Short mmCIF file of C-alpha atoms and ligand atoms in Angstrom, two decimals:
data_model
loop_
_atom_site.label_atom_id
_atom_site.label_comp_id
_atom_site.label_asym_id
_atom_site.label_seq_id
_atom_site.Cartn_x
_atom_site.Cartn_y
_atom_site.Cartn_z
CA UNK P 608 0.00 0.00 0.00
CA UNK P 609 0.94 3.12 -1.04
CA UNK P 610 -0.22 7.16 -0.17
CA UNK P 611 0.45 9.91 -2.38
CA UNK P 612 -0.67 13.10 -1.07
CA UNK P 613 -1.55 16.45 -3.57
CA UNK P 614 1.84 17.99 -4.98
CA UNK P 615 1.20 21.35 -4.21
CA UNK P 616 5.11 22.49 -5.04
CA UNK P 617 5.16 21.29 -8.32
CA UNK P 618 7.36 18.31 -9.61
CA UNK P 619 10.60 19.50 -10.50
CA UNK P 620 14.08 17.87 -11.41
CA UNK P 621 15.77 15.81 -13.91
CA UNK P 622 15.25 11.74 -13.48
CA UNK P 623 16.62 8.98 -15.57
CA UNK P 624 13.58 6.36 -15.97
CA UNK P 625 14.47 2.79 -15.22
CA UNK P 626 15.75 0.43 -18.72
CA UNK P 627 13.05 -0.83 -21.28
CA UNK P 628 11.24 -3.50 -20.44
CA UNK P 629 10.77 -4.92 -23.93
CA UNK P 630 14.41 -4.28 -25.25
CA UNK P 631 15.68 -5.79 -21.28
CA UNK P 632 14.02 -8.99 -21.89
CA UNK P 633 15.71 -9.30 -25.53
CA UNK P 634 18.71 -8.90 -24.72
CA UNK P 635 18.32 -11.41 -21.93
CA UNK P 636 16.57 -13.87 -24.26
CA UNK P 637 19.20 -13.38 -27.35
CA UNK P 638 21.56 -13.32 -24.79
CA UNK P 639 20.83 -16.92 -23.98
CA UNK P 640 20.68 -18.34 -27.81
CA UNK P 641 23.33 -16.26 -29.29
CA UNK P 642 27.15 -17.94 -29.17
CA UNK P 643 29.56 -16.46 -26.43
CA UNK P 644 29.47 -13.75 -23.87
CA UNK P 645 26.38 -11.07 -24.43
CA UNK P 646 27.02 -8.34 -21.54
CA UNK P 647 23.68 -5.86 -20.82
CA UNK P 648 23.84 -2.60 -19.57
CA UNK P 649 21.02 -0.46 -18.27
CA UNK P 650 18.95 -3.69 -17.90
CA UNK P 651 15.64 -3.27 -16.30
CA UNK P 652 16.01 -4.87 -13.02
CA UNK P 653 12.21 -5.31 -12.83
CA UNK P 654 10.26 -8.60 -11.84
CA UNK P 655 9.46 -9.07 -15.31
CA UNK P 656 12.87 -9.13 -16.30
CA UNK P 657 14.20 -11.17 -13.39
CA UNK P 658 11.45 -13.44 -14.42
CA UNK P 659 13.33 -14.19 -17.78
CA UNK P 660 16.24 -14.41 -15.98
CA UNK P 661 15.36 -17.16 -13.75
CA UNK P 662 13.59 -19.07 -16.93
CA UNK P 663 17.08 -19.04 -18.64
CA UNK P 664 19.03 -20.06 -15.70
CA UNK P 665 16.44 -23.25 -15.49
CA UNK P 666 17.07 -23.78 -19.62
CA UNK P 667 20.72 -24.21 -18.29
CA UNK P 668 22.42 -20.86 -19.29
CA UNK P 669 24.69 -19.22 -16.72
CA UNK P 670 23.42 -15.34 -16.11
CA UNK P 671 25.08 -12.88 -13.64
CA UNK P 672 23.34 -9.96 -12.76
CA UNK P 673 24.11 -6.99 -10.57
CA UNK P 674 21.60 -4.28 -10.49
CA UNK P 675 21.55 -3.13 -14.51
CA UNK P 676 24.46 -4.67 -15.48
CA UNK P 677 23.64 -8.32 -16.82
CA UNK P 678 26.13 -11.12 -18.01
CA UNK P 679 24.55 -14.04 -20.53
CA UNK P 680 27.10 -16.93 -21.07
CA UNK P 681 25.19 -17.71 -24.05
CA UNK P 682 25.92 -21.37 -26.05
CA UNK P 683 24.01 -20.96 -29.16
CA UNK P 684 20.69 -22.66 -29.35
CA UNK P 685 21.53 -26.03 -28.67
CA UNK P 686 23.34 -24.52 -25.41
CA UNK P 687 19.48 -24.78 -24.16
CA UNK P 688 18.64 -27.55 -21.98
CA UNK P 689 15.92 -29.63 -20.94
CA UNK P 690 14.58 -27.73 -17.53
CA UNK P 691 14.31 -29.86 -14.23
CA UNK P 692 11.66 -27.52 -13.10
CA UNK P 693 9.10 -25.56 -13.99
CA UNK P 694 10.02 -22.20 -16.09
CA UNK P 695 8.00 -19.50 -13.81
CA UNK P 696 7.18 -16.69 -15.87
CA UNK P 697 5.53 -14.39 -12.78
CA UNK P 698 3.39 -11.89 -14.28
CA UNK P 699 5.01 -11.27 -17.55
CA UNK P 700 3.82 -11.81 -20.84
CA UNK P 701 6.39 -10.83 -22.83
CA UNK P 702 8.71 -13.83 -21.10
CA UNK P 703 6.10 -16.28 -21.68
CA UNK P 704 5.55 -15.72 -25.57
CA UNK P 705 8.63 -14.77 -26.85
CA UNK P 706 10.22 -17.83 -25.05
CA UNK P 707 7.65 -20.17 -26.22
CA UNK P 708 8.82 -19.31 -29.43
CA UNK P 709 12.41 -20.50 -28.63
CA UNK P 710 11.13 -23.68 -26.88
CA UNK P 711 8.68 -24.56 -29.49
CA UNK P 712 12.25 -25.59 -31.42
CA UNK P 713 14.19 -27.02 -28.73
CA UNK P 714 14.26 -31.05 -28.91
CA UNK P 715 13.03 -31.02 -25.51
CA UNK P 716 9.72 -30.87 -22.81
CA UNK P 717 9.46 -27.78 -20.86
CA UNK P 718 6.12 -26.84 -18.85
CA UNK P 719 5.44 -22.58 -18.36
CA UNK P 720 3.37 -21.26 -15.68
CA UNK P 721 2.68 -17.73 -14.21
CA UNK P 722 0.63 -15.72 -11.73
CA UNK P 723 -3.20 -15.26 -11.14
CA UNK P 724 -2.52 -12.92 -14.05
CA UNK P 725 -0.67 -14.67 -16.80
CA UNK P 726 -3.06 -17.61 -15.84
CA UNK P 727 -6.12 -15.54 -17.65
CA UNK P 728 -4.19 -14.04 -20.46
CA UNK P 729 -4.50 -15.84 -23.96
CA UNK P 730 -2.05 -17.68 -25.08
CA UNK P 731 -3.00 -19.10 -28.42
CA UNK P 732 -2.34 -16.00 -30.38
CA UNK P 733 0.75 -17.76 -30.27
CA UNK P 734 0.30 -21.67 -29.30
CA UNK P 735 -1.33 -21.83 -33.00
CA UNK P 736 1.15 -20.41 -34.88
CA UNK P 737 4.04 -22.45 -33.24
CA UNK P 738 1.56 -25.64 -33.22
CA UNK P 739 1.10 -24.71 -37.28
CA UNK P 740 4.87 -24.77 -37.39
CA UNK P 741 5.20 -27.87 -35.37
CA UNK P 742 5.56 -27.68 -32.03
CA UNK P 743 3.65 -30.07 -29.85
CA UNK P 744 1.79 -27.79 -27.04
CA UNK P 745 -0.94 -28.35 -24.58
CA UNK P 746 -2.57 -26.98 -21.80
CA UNK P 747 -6.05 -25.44 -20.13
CA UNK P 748 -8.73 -24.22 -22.93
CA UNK P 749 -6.71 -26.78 -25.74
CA UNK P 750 -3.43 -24.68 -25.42
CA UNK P 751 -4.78 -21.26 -25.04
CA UNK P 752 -3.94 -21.20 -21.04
CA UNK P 753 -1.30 -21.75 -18.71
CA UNK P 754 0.21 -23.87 -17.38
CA UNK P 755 1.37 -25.19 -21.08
CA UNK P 756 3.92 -27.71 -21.81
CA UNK P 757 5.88 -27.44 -24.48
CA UNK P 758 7.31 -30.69 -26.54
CA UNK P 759 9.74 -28.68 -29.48
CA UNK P 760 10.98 -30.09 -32.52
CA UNK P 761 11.94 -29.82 -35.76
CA UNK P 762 9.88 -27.31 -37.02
CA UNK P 763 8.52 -25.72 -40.71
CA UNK P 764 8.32 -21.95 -41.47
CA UNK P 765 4.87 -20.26 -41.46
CA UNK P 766 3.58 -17.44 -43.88
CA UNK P 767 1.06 -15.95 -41.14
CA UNK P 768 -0.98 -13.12 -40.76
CA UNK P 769 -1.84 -12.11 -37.39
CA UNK P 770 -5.45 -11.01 -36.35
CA UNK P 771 -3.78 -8.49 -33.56
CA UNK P 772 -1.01 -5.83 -34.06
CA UNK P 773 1.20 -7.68 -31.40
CA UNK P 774 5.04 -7.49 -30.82
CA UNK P 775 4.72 -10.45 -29.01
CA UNK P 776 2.86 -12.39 -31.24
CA UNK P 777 5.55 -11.22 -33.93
CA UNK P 778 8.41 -12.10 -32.14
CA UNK P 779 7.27 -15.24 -30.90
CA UNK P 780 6.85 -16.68 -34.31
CA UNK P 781 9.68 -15.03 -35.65
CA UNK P 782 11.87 -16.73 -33.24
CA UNK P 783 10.96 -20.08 -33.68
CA UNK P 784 11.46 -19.21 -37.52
CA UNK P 785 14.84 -19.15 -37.01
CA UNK P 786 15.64 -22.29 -36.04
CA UNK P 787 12.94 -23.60 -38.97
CA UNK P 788 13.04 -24.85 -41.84
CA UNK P 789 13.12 -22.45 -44.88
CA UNK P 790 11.19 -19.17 -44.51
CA UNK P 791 8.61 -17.82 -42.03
CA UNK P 792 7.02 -14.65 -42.83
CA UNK P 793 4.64 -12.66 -39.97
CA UNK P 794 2.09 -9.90 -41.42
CA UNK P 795 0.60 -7.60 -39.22
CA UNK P 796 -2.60 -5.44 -39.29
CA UNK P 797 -0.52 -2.18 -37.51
CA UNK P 798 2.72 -1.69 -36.81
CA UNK P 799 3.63 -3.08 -33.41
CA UNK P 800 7.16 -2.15 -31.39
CA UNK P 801 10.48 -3.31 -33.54
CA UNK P 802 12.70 -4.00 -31.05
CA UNK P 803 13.40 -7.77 -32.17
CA UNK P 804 13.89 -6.78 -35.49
CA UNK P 805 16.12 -3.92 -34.68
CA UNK P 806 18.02 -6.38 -32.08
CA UNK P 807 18.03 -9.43 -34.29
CA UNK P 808 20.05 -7.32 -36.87
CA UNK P 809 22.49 -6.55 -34.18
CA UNK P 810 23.14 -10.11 -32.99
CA UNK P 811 23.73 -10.68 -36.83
CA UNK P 812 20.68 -12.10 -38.18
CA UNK P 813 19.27 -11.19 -41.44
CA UNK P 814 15.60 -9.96 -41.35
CA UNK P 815 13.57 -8.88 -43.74
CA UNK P 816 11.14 -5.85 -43.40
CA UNK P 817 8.64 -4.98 -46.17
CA UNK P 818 6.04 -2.91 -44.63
CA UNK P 819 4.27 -4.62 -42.04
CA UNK P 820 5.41 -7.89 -43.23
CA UNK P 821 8.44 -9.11 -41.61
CA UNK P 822 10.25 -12.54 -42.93
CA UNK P 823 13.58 -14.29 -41.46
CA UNK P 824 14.88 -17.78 -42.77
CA UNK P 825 15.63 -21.07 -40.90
CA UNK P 826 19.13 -21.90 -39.71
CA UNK P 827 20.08 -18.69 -38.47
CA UNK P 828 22.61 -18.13 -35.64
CA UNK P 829 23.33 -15.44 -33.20
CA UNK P 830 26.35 -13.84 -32.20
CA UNK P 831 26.77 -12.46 -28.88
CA UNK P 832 26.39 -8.44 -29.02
CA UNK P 833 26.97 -5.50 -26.05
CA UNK P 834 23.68 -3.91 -25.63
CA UNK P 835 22.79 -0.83 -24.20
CA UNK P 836 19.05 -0.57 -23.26
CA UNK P 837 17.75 2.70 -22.95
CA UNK P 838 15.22 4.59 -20.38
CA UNK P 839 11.70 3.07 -20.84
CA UNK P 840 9.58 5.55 -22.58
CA UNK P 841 6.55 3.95 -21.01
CA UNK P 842 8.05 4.35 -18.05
CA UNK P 843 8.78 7.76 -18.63
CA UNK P 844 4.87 8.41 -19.89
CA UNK P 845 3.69 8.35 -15.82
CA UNK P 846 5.83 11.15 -15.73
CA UNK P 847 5.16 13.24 -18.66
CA UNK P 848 1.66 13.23 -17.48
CA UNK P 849 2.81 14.49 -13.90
CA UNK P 850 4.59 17.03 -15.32
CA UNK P 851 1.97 18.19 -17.66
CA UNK P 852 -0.49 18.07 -14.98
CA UNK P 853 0.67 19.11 -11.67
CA UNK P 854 1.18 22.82 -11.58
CA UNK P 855 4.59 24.51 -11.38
CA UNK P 856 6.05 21.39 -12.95
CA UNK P 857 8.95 20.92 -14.80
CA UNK P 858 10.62 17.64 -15.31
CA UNK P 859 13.87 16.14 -17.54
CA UNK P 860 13.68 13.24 -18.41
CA UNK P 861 17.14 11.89 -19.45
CA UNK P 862 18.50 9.03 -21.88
CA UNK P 863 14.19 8.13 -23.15
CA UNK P 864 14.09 5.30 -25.81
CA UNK P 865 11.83 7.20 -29.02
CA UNK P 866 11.94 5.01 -30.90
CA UNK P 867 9.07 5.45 -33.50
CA UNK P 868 6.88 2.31 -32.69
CA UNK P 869 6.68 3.43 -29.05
CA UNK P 870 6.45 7.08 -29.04
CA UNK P 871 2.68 7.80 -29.61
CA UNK P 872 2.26 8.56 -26.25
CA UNK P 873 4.74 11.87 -27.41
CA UNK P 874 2.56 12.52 -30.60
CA UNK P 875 -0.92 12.34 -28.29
CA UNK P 876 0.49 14.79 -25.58
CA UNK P 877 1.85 17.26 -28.45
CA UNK P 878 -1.85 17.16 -30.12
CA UNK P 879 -3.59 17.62 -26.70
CA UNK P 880 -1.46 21.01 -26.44
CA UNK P 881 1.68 20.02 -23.74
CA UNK P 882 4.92 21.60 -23.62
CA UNK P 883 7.00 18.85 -24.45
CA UNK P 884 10.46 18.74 -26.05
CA UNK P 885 12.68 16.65 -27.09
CA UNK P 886 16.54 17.69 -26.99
CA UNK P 887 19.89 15.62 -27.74
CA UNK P 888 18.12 12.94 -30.22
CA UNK P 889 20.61 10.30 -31.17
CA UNK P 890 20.84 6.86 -31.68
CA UNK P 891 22.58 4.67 -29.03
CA UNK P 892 22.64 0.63 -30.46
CA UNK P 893 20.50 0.57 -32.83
CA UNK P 894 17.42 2.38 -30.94
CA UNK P 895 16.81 5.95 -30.83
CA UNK P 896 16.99 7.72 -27.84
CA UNK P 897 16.37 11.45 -26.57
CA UNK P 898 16.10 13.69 -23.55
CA UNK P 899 12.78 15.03 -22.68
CA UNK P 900 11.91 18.00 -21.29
CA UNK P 901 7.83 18.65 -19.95
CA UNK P 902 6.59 21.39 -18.42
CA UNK P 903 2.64 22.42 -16.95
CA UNK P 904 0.12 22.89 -20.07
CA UNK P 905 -2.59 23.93 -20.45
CA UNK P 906 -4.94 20.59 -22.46
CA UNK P 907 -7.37 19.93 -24.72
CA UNK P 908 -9.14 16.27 -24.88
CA UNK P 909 -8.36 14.52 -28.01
CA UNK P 910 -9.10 11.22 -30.49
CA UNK P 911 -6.86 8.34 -29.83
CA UNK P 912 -7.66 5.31 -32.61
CA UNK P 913 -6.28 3.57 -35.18
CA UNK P 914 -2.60 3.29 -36.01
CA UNK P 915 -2.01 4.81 -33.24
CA UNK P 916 -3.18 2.22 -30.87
CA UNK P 917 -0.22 0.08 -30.68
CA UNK P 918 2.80 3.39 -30.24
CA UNK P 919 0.57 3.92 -26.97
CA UNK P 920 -0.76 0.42 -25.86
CA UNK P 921 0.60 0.24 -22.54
CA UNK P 922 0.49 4.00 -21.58
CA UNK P 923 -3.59 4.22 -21.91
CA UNK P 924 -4.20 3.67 -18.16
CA UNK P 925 -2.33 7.30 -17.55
CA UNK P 926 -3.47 8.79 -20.96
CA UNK P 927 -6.85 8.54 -19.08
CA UNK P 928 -5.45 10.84 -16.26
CA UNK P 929 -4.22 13.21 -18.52
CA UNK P 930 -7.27 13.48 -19.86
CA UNK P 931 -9.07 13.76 -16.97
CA UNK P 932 -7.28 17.40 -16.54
CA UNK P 933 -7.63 18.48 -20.53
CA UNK P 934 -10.56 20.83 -21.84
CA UNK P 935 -13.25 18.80 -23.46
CA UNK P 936 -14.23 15.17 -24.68
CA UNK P 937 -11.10 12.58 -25.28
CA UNK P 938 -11.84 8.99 -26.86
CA UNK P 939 -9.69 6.40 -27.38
CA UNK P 940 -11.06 3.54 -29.63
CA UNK P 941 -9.58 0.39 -31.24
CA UNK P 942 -8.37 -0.60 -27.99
CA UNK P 943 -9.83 -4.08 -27.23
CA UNK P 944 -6.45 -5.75 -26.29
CA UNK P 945 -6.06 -3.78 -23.34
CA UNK P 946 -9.04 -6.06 -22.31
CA UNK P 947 -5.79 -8.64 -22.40
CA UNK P 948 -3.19 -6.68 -20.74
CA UNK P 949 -2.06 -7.64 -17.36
CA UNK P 950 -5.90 -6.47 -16.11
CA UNK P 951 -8.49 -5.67 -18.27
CA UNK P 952 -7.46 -2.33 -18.26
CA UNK P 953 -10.93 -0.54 -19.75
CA UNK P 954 -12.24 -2.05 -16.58
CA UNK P 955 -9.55 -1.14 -14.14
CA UNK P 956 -8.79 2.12 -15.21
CA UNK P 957 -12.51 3.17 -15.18
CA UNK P 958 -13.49 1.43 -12.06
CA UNK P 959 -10.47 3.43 -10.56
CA UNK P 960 -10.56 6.72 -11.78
CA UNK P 961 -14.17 6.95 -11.20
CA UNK P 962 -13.28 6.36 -7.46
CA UNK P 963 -11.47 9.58 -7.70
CA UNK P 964 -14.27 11.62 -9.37
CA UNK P 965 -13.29 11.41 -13.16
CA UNK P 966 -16.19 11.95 -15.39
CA UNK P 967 -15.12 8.41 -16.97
CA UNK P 968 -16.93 5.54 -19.29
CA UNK P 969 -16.00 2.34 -20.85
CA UNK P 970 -16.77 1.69 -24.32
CA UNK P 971 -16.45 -1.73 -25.76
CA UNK P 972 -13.03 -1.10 -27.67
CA UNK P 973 -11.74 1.65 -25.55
CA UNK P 974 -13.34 5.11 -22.98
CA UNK P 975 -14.42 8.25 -22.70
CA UNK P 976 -13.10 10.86 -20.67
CA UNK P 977 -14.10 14.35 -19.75
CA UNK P 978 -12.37 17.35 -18.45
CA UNK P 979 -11.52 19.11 -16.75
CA UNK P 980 -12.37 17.61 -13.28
CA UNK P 981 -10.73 18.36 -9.91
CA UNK P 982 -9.58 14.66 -8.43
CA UNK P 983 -11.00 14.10 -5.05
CA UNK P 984 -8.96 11.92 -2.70
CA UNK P 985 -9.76 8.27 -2.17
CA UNK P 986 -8.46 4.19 -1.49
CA UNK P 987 -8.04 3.23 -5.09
CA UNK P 988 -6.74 -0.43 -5.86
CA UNK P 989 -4.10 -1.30 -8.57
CA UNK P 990 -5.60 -4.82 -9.28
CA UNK P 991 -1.86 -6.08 -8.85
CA UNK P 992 -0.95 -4.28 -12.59
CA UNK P 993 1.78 -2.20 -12.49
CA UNK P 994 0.43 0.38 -14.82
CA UNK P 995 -2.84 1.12 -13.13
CA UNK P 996 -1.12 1.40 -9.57
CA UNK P 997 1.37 3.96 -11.34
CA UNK P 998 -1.47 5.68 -12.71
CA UNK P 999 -3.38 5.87 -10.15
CA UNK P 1000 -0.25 7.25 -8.08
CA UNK P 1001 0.10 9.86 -11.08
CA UNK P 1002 -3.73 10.77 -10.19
CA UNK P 1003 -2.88 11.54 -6.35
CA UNK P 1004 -0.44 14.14 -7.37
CA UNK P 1005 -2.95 16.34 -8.64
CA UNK P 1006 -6.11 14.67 -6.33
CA UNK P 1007 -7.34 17.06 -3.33
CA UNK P 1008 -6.62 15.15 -0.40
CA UNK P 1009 -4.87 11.73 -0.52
CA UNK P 1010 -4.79 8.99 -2.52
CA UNK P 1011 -4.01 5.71 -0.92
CA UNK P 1012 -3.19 3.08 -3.38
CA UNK P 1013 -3.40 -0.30 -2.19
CA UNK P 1014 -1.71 -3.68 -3.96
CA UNK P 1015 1.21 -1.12 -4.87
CA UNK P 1016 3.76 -3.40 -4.72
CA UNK P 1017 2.74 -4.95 -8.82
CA UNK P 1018 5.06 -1.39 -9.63
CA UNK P 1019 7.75 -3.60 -9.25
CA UNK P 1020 7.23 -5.09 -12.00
CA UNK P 1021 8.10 -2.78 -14.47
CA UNK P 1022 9.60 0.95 -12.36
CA UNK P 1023 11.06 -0.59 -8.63
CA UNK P 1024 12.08 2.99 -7.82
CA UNK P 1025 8.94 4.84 -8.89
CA UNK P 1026 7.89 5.98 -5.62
CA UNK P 1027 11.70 7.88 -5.05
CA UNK P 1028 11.30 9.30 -8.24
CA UNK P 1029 7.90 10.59 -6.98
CA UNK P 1030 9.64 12.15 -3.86
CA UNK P 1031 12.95 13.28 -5.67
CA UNK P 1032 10.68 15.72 -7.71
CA UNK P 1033 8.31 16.99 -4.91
CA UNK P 1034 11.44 18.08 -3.13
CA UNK P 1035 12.97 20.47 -5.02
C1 S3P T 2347 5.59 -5.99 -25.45
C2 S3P T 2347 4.59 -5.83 -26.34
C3 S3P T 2347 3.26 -5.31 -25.97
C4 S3P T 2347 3.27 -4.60 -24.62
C5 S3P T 2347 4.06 -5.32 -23.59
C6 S3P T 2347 5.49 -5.57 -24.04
C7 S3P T 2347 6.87 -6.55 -25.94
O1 S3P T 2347 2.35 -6.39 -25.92
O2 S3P T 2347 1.95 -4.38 -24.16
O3 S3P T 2347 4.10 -4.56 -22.38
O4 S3P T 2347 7.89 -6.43 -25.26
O5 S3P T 2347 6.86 -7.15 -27.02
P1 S3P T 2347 1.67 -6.93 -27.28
O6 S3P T 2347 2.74 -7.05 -28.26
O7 S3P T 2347 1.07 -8.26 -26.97
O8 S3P T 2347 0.65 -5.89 -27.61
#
């Protein structure tokens, strides 16, 4: 449990967010398939990432890691061994796709499980494709549920088009491609995050991007790579809402990953009127990467659909809270997988928000907001996801009174040092 009382100072200071979640499990995961010594730095130490850890260490790769810096002492693929336990993938989703992909072409059994969480989230968006391919995988709902086992092969390549604009879905099927025979192509409705793509290239692998089609052939090996991961940009997001919300803010946020597939949260608070900026763009291994600099705005509510949707997928619970503080109507649409995110986060966010006093309704593919509204204080819960508990914290900053948010402790998951970043700023 958690209390975050009104920030009547203003947030002010310069942070650097936590590593990227996405690019953090990567390099762990390519890490563990590529041939020698992959070293990380500016790993996420999150649960979610610690959860891919420990799943490696069972496949029988050694991994050291201290804080952000991570060591993979990886053996190529067939360095991957047959697991005497259970591979525990805690609440994260991105461990248990992307490395059912890799196990659906290791000649060995492997069984996955996860949390309350994981146990609801569907799996099959991915089970199918790798059963297509080959693999031999069962568990609750014919395969769609954990806990799955996992019985990999030799395996074909796939043309296949996916239903959902999902990185994870992508990468999954892209990894076991590698290790296929001849070519396996993955079309997407939207563009989802590149990070495999970008990373696969780096660890020496030839992939092929045509749009939103992306192919890679069978047979492929990796070569171990230094990677630098770069601040989390959704990590960043709770705080580019503070700052644009909480009066007398301004906020730096240093070392950001922008790279384009993840940065519509940027594009939505530049059309709703904040003053953000971006300075020092570069490009640090492969990823773009800036320094961002937001101060208080004044807002205006905005449309959120489409294309869109997946550059901002995991920062909708706080777009809400912006938008609770912006001048008019905003409505986000297209947005039925965050019914499949770690909570069904329509539900969540609106069930929580309204306990504040947000003007707030569901839709069936996304929500409407309207603002502005003063927050009142209140005991909000965070459902045990990450994201709504930071949200929700995000909320208290600008709620009268205090905000008590209880099942805090899911921040871990993604931002362990959210709450000093909270205090850092309100002290200056
Ligand atoms: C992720 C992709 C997204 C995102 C998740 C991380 C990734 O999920 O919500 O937090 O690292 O590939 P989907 O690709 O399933 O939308």
């Amino acid at each position: 449990m958690n209390k975050v009382e009104q920030v009547t100072g203003g947030l002010n200071g310069t942070i650097k967010v936590p590593g990227d979640k996405s690019i953090s499990h990567r390099a762990v995961m390519f890490g563990a398939i590529a041939e020698g010594t992959t070293t990380i730095e500016g790993f996420l130490p999150g649960e979610d990432c610690l959860s891919t850890i420990d799943c490696f260490r069972k496949l029988g790769i050694q991994i050291d890691a201290q804080g952000d810096k991570v060591k993979v002492e990886g053996k190529g693929w067939q360095g991957l061994t047959e697991p005497i336990d259970i591979l525990d993938v805690g609440n994260s989703g991105t461990t248990t796709r992307l490395m059912l992909g890799i196990l659906a072409t290791r000649p060995f059994h492997s069984v996955v499980i996860g949390d309350a969480s994981i146990a609801k989230r569907p799996m099959s968006r991915v089970t199918d494709p790798l059963r297509q391919m080959g693999a031999e995988i069962d568990g609750r709902d014919n395969g769609n549920l954990t806990p799955l086992s996992v019985r990999g092969g030799q395996t074909k390549g796939i043309d296949y088009t996916s239903k959902v604009a999902s990185a994870q879905v992508k990468s999954s099927i892209l990894l076991a491609g590698l290790q296929s025979e001849g070519v396996t192509t993955v079309t997407e409705p939207h563009l989802s995050r590149d990070h495999t793509e970008r990373m696969l290239r780096a660890f020496g692998v030839d992939v092929d991007v045509n749009g939103l089609k992306v192919s890679v052939k069978g047979g492929q090996d990796l070569t171990s790579q230094h990677v630098i991961v770069p601040g989390d940009i959704s990590s960043a997001a709770f705080f580019l809402v503070a700052g644009a919300i909480v009066p007398n803010s301004r906020i730096v946020l240093e070392n950001v990953g922008v790279n384009p597939t993840r940065t519509g949260i940027i594009d939505v608070l530049q059309q709703m009127g904040a003053k953000l900026e971006l300075f020092n763009e570069r490009v640090s291994n492969g990823e773009p990467v800036a320094d961002l600099v937001i101060s208080t705005s004044d807002l205006r509510g905005t449309e959120i659909a489409g294309d869109i949707i997946p550059r901002l997928i995991d920062e909708i619970p706080v777009i809400a809270v912006l938008a609770t503080q912006a001048q008019g109507k905003t409505v986000i649409r297209d947005a039925e997988e965050l019914k499949v995110k770690e909570t069904n986060r329509i539900d969540t966010v609106v069930s929580e928000l309204k306990k504040l006093g947000a003007n707030i309704e569901a839709t069936g593919d996304g929500m409407i907001i309207e603002g502005p509204v003063q927050l009142k204080g209140n005991t909000v819960n965070s459902h045990g996801d990450h994201r709504i508990g930071m949200a929700m914290a995000i909320a208290g900053c600008i709620a009268k009174g205090s905000v008590t948010v209880e099942n805090s402790e899911a921040i871990a998951v993604s931002y362990p040092n959210f709450f000093d970043h909270i205090h850092t700023l309100s002290e200056k």
